Amino acid sequence: MSKTIISAALFASLAIGIAHADDATDLKRGKLLFIQCRACHDLQPDPAQKVGPNLNGIIGRKSASVEDFAYSPALTKASLVFDKATLDRWIEKPSALVPGNAMAFAGVASAEDRAALIKYIEKESAKR
Ligand code: HEC
């Protein structure tokens, strides 16, 4: 095997290793950042309701679709689908995406923080 092939293989495995480390770092960061959401939301199906609606299965979910949760008229009428792009906009500034909504949270300004949060939410809220 030539030296070039060996170093290319080494580089590739290093790059993969780094990508994994980044993922793990993001998830850890997302978990820490979610502490500010956890006061009002759960990602697992139970307990069903806190101050905010349960977020289990939130990625791809229609807005205001948790049964028995008393949503604000504004969010009820909004008719969004929380794909990752929409969730990003919601977390950045909920009052900008849905004026008059009832989530008492200013938003997360940092795009990196939001990306880490969404990565964590995606993993932990996966329906099972
Ligand atoms: C002080 C409590 C509180 C905090 C903190 C909070 N939320 Fe909320 N959240 C709510 C309430 C209340 C609603 C419902 C808003 C409405 O009906 O207008 C909501 C709605 C949502 C929705 C829409 C859910 C649906 O079923 O339509 C998402 C997504 C969401 N919050 C994510 C988050 C994330 C992510 C964070 C942390 C960055 C967070 N929230 C922080 C109280 C909170």
PDB file of C-alpha atoms and ligand atoms in Angstrom:
ATOM      1  CA  MET A   1       0.000   0.000   0.000  1.00  0.00           C
ATOM      2  CA  SER A   2       1.376   3.385  -0.850  1.00  0.00           C
ATOM      3  CA  LYS A   3       1.912   6.065   1.722  1.00  0.00           C
ATOM      4  CA  THR A   4      -0.700   8.315   0.112  1.00  0.00           C
ATOM      5  CA  ILE A   5      -3.420   5.688   0.431  1.00  0.00           C
ATOM      6  CA  ILE A   6      -2.545   5.045   4.048  1.00  0.00           C
ATOM      7  CA  SER A   7      -2.583   8.706   4.973  1.00  0.00           C
ATOM      8  CA  ALA A   8      -5.810   9.280   3.026  1.00  0.00           C
ATOM      9  CA  ALA A   9      -7.448   6.442   4.970  1.00  0.00           C
ATOM     10  CA  LEU A  10      -6.090   7.804   8.220  1.00  0.00           C
ATOM     11  CA  PHE A  11      -7.374  11.253   7.378  1.00  0.00           C
ATOM     12  CA  ALA A  12     -10.812   9.910   6.512  1.00  0.00           C
ATOM     13  CA  SER A  13     -11.126   8.031   9.780  1.00  0.00           C
ATOM     14  CA  LEU A  14      -9.897  11.055  11.701  1.00  0.00           C
ATOM     15  CA  ALA A  15     -12.464  13.241   9.960  1.00  0.00           C
ATOM     16  CA  ILE A  16     -15.220  10.769  10.855  1.00  0.00           C
ATOM     17  CA  GLY A  17     -13.988  10.721  14.433  1.00  0.00           C
ATOM     18  CA  ILE A  18     -14.137  14.491  14.600  1.00  0.00           C
ATOM     19  CA  ALA A  19     -17.641  14.570  13.119  1.00  0.00           C
ATOM     20  CA  HIS A  20     -18.778  12.151  15.831  1.00  0.00           C
ATOM     21  CA  ALA A  21     -17.151  14.197  18.549  1.00  0.00           C
ATOM     22  CA  ASP A  22     -18.953  17.289  17.212  1.00  0.00           C
ATOM     23  CA  ASP A  23     -22.262  15.469  17.273  1.00  0.00           C
ATOM     24  CA  ALA A  24     -21.737  14.391  20.862  1.00  0.00           C
ATOM     25  CA  THR A  25     -20.666  17.900  21.821  1.00  0.00           C
ATOM     26  CA  ASP A  26     -23.767  19.361  20.180  1.00  0.00           C
ATOM     27  CA  LEU A  27     -26.008  16.895  21.976  1.00  0.00           C
ATOM     28  CA  LYS A  28     -24.430  17.745  25.332  1.00  0.00           C
ATOM     29  CA  ARG A  29     -24.766  21.426  24.586  1.00  0.00           C
ATOM     30  CA  GLY A  30     -28.353  20.932  23.457  1.00  0.00           C
ATOM     31  CA  LYS A  31     -29.140  19.079  26.667  1.00  0.00           C
ATOM     32  CA  LEU A  32     -27.788  21.955  28.750  1.00  0.00           C
ATOM     33  CA  LEU A  33     -29.648  24.511  26.666  1.00  0.00           C
ATOM     34  CA  PHE A  34     -32.876  22.540  26.993  1.00  0.00           C
ATOM     35  CA  ILE A  35     -32.801  23.149  30.747  1.00  0.00           C
ATOM     36  CA  GLN A  36     -34.422  26.492  29.971  1.00  0.00           C
ATOM     37  CA  CYS A  37     -37.264  24.714  28.137  1.00  0.00           C
ATOM     38  CA  ARG A  38     -37.613  21.838  30.601  1.00  0.00           C
ATOM     39  CA  ALA A  39     -39.330  24.057  33.162  1.00  0.00           C
ATOM     40  CA  CYS A  40     -42.312  24.102  30.800  1.00  0.00           C
ATOM     41  CA  HIS A  41     -41.869  21.151  28.403  1.00  0.00           C
ATOM     42  CA  ASP A  42     -41.124  17.437  28.383  1.00  0.00           C
ATOM     43  CA  LEU A  43     -39.724  15.561  25.402  1.00  0.00           C
ATOM     44  CA  GLN A  44     -40.787  12.111  26.580  1.00  0.00           C
ATOM     45  CA  PRO A  45     -44.477  11.250  26.430  1.00  0.00           C
ATOM     46  CA  ASP A  46     -44.880  11.470  30.242  1.00  0.00           C
ATOM     47  CA  PRO A  47     -45.794  13.424  32.213  1.00  0.00           C
ATOM     48  CA  ALA A  48     -48.277  14.577  29.651  1.00  0.00           C
ATOM     49  CA  GLN A  49     -48.569  18.245  30.452  1.00  0.00           C
ATOM     50  CA  LYS A  50     -46.601  20.992  32.128  1.00  0.00           C
ATOM     51  CA  VAL A  51     -47.066  24.737  31.659  1.00  0.00           C
ATOM     52  CA  GLY A  52     -46.267  24.123  27.985  1.00  0.00           C
ATOM     53  CA  PRO A  53     -47.490  21.331  25.703  1.00  0.00           C
ATOM     54  CA  ASN A  54     -45.640  18.014  25.615  1.00  0.00           C
ATOM     55  CA  LEU A  55     -43.012  18.018  22.858  1.00  0.00           C
ATOM     56  CA  ASN A  56     -42.796  14.282  22.182  1.00  0.00           C
ATOM     57  CA  GLY A  57     -42.708  13.815  18.409  1.00  0.00           C
ATOM     58  CA  ILE A  58     -42.515  17.585  17.854  1.00  0.00           C
ATOM     59  CA  ILE A  59     -40.368  17.396  14.689  1.00  0.00           C
ATOM     60  CA  GLY A  60     -42.821  17.379  11.801  1.00  0.00           C
ATOM     61  CA  ARG A  61     -45.820  17.843  14.106  1.00  0.00           C
ATOM     62  CA  LYS A  62     -48.606  20.295  13.372  1.00  0.00           C
ATOM     63  CA  SER A  63     -48.680  23.282  15.720  1.00  0.00           C
ATOM     64  CA  ALA A  64     -51.248  23.293  18.523  1.00  0.00           C
ATOM     65  CA  SER A  65     -52.031  19.604  18.057  1.00  0.00           C
ATOM     66  CA  VAL A  66     -51.647  18.224  21.603  1.00  0.00           C
ATOM     67  CA  GLU A  67     -55.139  17.236  22.672  1.00  0.00           C
ATOM     68  CA  ASP A  68     -56.354  18.765  25.914  1.00  0.00           C
ATOM     69  CA  PHE A  69     -53.697  21.470  25.918  1.00  0.00           C
ATOM     70  CA  ALA A  70     -55.222  24.948  26.172  1.00  0.00           C
ATOM     71  CA  TYR A  71     -53.310  26.714  23.403  1.00  0.00           C
ATOM     72  CA  SER A  72     -53.594  30.443  22.857  1.00  0.00           C
ATOM     73  CA  PRO A  73     -55.943  31.560  20.077  1.00  0.00           C
ATOM     74  CA  ALA A  74     -52.856  32.871  18.205  1.00  0.00           C
ATOM     75  CA  LEU A  75     -51.056  29.506  18.085  1.00  0.00           C
ATOM     76  CA  THR A  76     -54.312  27.640  17.462  1.00  0.00           C
ATOM     77  CA  LYS A  77     -54.855  29.734  14.338  1.00  0.00           C
ATOM     78  CA  ALA A  78     -51.210  29.657  13.179  1.00  0.00           C
ATOM     79  CA  SER A  79     -51.352  26.286  11.380  1.00  0.00           C
ATOM     80  CA  LEU A  80     -47.597  25.619  11.202  1.00  0.00           C
ATOM     81  CA  VAL A  81     -45.690  22.385  10.819  1.00  0.00           C
ATOM     82  CA  PHE A  82     -42.708  22.197  13.151  1.00  0.00           C
ATOM     83  CA  ASP A  83     -40.107  20.956  10.727  1.00  0.00           C
ATOM     84  CA  LYS A  84     -36.577  21.876  11.749  1.00  0.00           C
ATOM     85  CA  ALA A  85     -36.571  25.201   9.893  1.00  0.00           C
ATOM     86  CA  THR A  86     -39.832  26.329  11.499  1.00  0.00           C
ATOM     87  CA  LEU A  87     -38.731  25.113  14.918  1.00  0.00           C
ATOM     88  CA  ASP A  88     -35.561  27.155  14.460  1.00  0.00           C
ATOM     89  CA  ARG A  89     -37.595  30.293  13.766  1.00  0.00           C
ATOM     90  CA  TRP A  90     -39.875  29.576  16.742  1.00  0.00           C
ATOM     91  CA  ILE A  91     -36.960  29.140  19.127  1.00  0.00           C
ATOM     92  CA  GLU A  92     -35.212  32.230  17.768  1.00  0.00           C
ATOM     93  CA  LYS A  93     -38.157  34.467  18.628  1.00  0.00           C
ATOM     94  CA  PRO A  94     -41.570  32.889  19.227  1.00  0.00           C
ATOM     95  CA  SER A  95     -43.283  36.292  19.272  1.00  0.00           C
ATOM     96  CA  ALA A  96     -41.986  37.066  15.779  1.00  0.00           C
ATOM     97  CA  LEU A  97     -43.195  33.788  14.264  1.00  0.00           C
ATOM     98  CA  VAL A  98     -46.576  33.801  16.022  1.00  0.00           C
ATOM     99  CA  PRO A  99     -47.442  37.220  17.449  1.00  0.00           C
ATOM    100  CA  GLY A 100     -49.630  36.943  20.527  1.00  0.00           C
ATOM    101  CA  ASN A 101     -48.660  33.350  21.393  1.00  0.00           C
ATOM    102  CA  ALA A 102     -48.578  32.401  25.068  1.00  0.00           C
ATOM    103  CA  MET A 103     -45.041  31.020  25.394  1.00  0.00           C
ATOM    104  CA  ALA A 104     -43.315  33.269  27.933  1.00  0.00           C
ATOM    105  CA  PHE A 105     -39.857  32.940  26.431  1.00  0.00           C
ATOM    106  CA  ALA A 106     -37.875  35.636  24.628  1.00  0.00           C
ATOM    107  CA  GLY A 107     -35.907  33.308  22.345  1.00  0.00           C
ATOM    108  CA  VAL A 108     -32.393  32.019  21.693  1.00  0.00           C
ATOM    109  CA  ALA A 109     -30.362  34.472  19.623  1.00  0.00           C
ATOM    110  CA  SER A 110     -27.395  32.240  18.767  1.00  0.00           C
ATOM    111  CA  ALA A 111     -27.876  30.130  15.623  1.00  0.00           C
ATOM    112  CA  GLU A 112     -25.333  27.624  16.937  1.00  0.00           C
ATOM    113  CA  ASP A 113     -27.203  27.246  20.192  1.00  0.00           C
ATOM    114  CA  ARG A 114     -30.458  26.728  18.323  1.00  0.00           C
ATOM    115  CA  ALA A 115     -28.863  24.096  16.096  1.00  0.00           C
ATOM    116  CA  ALA A 116     -27.575  22.217  19.156  1.00  0.00           C
ATOM    117  CA  LEU A 117     -30.975  22.496  20.837  1.00  0.00           C
ATOM    118  CA  ILE A 118     -32.781  21.172  17.773  1.00  0.00           C
ATOM    119  CA  LYS A 119     -30.345  18.270  17.470  1.00  0.00           C
ATOM    120  CA  TYR A 120     -31.039  17.341  21.090  1.00  0.00           C
ATOM    121  CA  ILE A 121     -34.797  17.811  20.726  1.00  0.00           C
ATOM    122  CA  GLU A 122     -34.836  15.671  17.579  1.00  0.00           C
ATOM    123  CA  LYS A 123     -33.062  12.832  19.370  1.00  0.00           C
ATOM    124  CA  GLU A 124     -34.964  12.968  22.647  1.00  0.00           C
ATOM    125  CA  SER A 125     -38.439  13.676  21.309  1.00  0.00           C
ATOM    126  CA  ALA A 126     -38.435  10.825  18.793  1.00  0.00           C
ATOM    127  CA  LYS A 127     -41.708   8.988  19.184  1.00  0.00           C
ATOM    128  CA  ARG A 128     -41.416   5.513  20.620  1.00  0.00           C
TER     129      ARG A 128
HETATM  130  C1  HEC B   1     -42.313  29.649  30.620  1.00  0.00           C
HETATM  131  C2  HEC B   1     -42.697  28.418  29.985  1.00  0.00           C
HETATM  132  C3  HEC B   1     -42.054  28.047  28.658  1.00  0.00           C
HETATM  133  C4  HEC B   1     -40.718  27.997  28.340  1.00  0.00           C
HETATM  134  C5  HEC B   1     -39.533  28.365  29.196  1.00  0.00           C
HETATM  135  C6  HEC B   1     -40.648  27.453  26.988  1.00  0.00           C
HETATM  136  N1  HEC B   1     -41.920  27.223  26.517  1.00  0.00           N
HETATM  137 FE1  HEC B   1     -42.398  26.455  24.704  1.00  0.00          FE
HETATM  138  N2  HEC B   1     -44.374  26.776  25.075  1.00  0.00           N
HETATM  139  C7  HEC B   1     -44.896  27.251  26.265  1.00  0.00           C
HETATM  140  C8  HEC B   1     -46.326  27.460  26.125  1.00  0.00           C
HETATM  141  C9  HEC B   1     -47.279  27.968  27.186  1.00  0.00           C
HETATM  142  C10 HEC B   1     -46.640  27.083  24.797  1.00  0.00           C
HETATM  143  C11 HEC B   1     -47.994  27.182  24.106  1.00  0.00           C
HETATM  144  C12 HEC B   1     -48.060  28.582  23.501  1.00  0.00           C
HETATM  145  C13 HEC B   1     -49.427  29.009  22.995  1.00  0.00           C
HETATM  146  O1  HEC B   1     -50.427  28.306  23.190  1.00  0.00           O
HETATM  147  O2  HEC B   1     -49.466  30.103  22.383  1.00  0.00           O
HETATM  148  C14 HEC B   1     -45.382  26.648  24.168  1.00  0.00           C
HETATM  149  C15 HEC B   1     -45.278  26.163  22.878  1.00  0.00           C
HETATM  150  C16 HEC B   1     -44.134  25.613  22.336  1.00  0.00           C
HETATM  151  C17 HEC B   1     -44.060  24.947  21.068  1.00  0.00           C
HETATM  152  C18 HEC B   1     -45.246  24.683  20.126  1.00  0.00           C
HETATM  153  C19 HEC B   1     -45.807  23.318  20.494  1.00  0.00           C
HETATM  154  C20 HEC B   1     -47.111  22.944  19.823  1.00  0.00           C
HETATM  155  O3  HEC B   1     -47.661  21.893  20.185  1.00  0.00           O
HETATM  156  O4  HEC B   1     -47.606  23.688  18.955  1.00  0.00           O
HETATM  157  C21 HEC B   1     -42.772  24.547  20.902  1.00  0.00           C
HETATM  158  C22 HEC B   1     -42.184  23.809  19.720  1.00  0.00           C
HETATM  159  C23 HEC B   1     -42.025  24.996  22.056  1.00  0.00           C
HETATM  160  N3  HEC B   1     -42.890  25.650  22.909  1.00  0.00           N
HETATM  161  C24 HEC B   1     -40.665  24.790  22.250  1.00  0.00           C
HETATM  162  C25 HEC B   1     -39.947  25.357  23.305  1.00  0.00           C
HETATM  163  C26 HEC B   1     -38.503  25.278  23.426  1.00  0.00           C
HETATM  164  C27 HEC B   1     -37.588  24.525  22.477  1.00  0.00           C
HETATM  165  C28 HEC B   1     -38.164  25.992  24.540  1.00  0.00           C
HETATM  166  C29 HEC B   1     -36.774  26.274  25.083  1.00  0.00           C
HETATM  167  C30 HEC B   1     -35.859  26.931  24.160  1.00  0.00           C
HETATM  168  C31 HEC B   1     -39.388  26.473  25.136  1.00  0.00           C
HETATM  169  N4  HEC B   1     -40.439  26.078  24.353  1.00  0.00           N
HETATM  170  C32 HEC B   1     -39.483  27.222  26.298  1.00  0.00           C
HETATM  171  C33 HEC B   1     -44.177  27.502  27.428  1.00  0.00           C
HETATM  172  C34 HEC B   1     -42.800  27.579  27.501  1.00  0.00           C
END
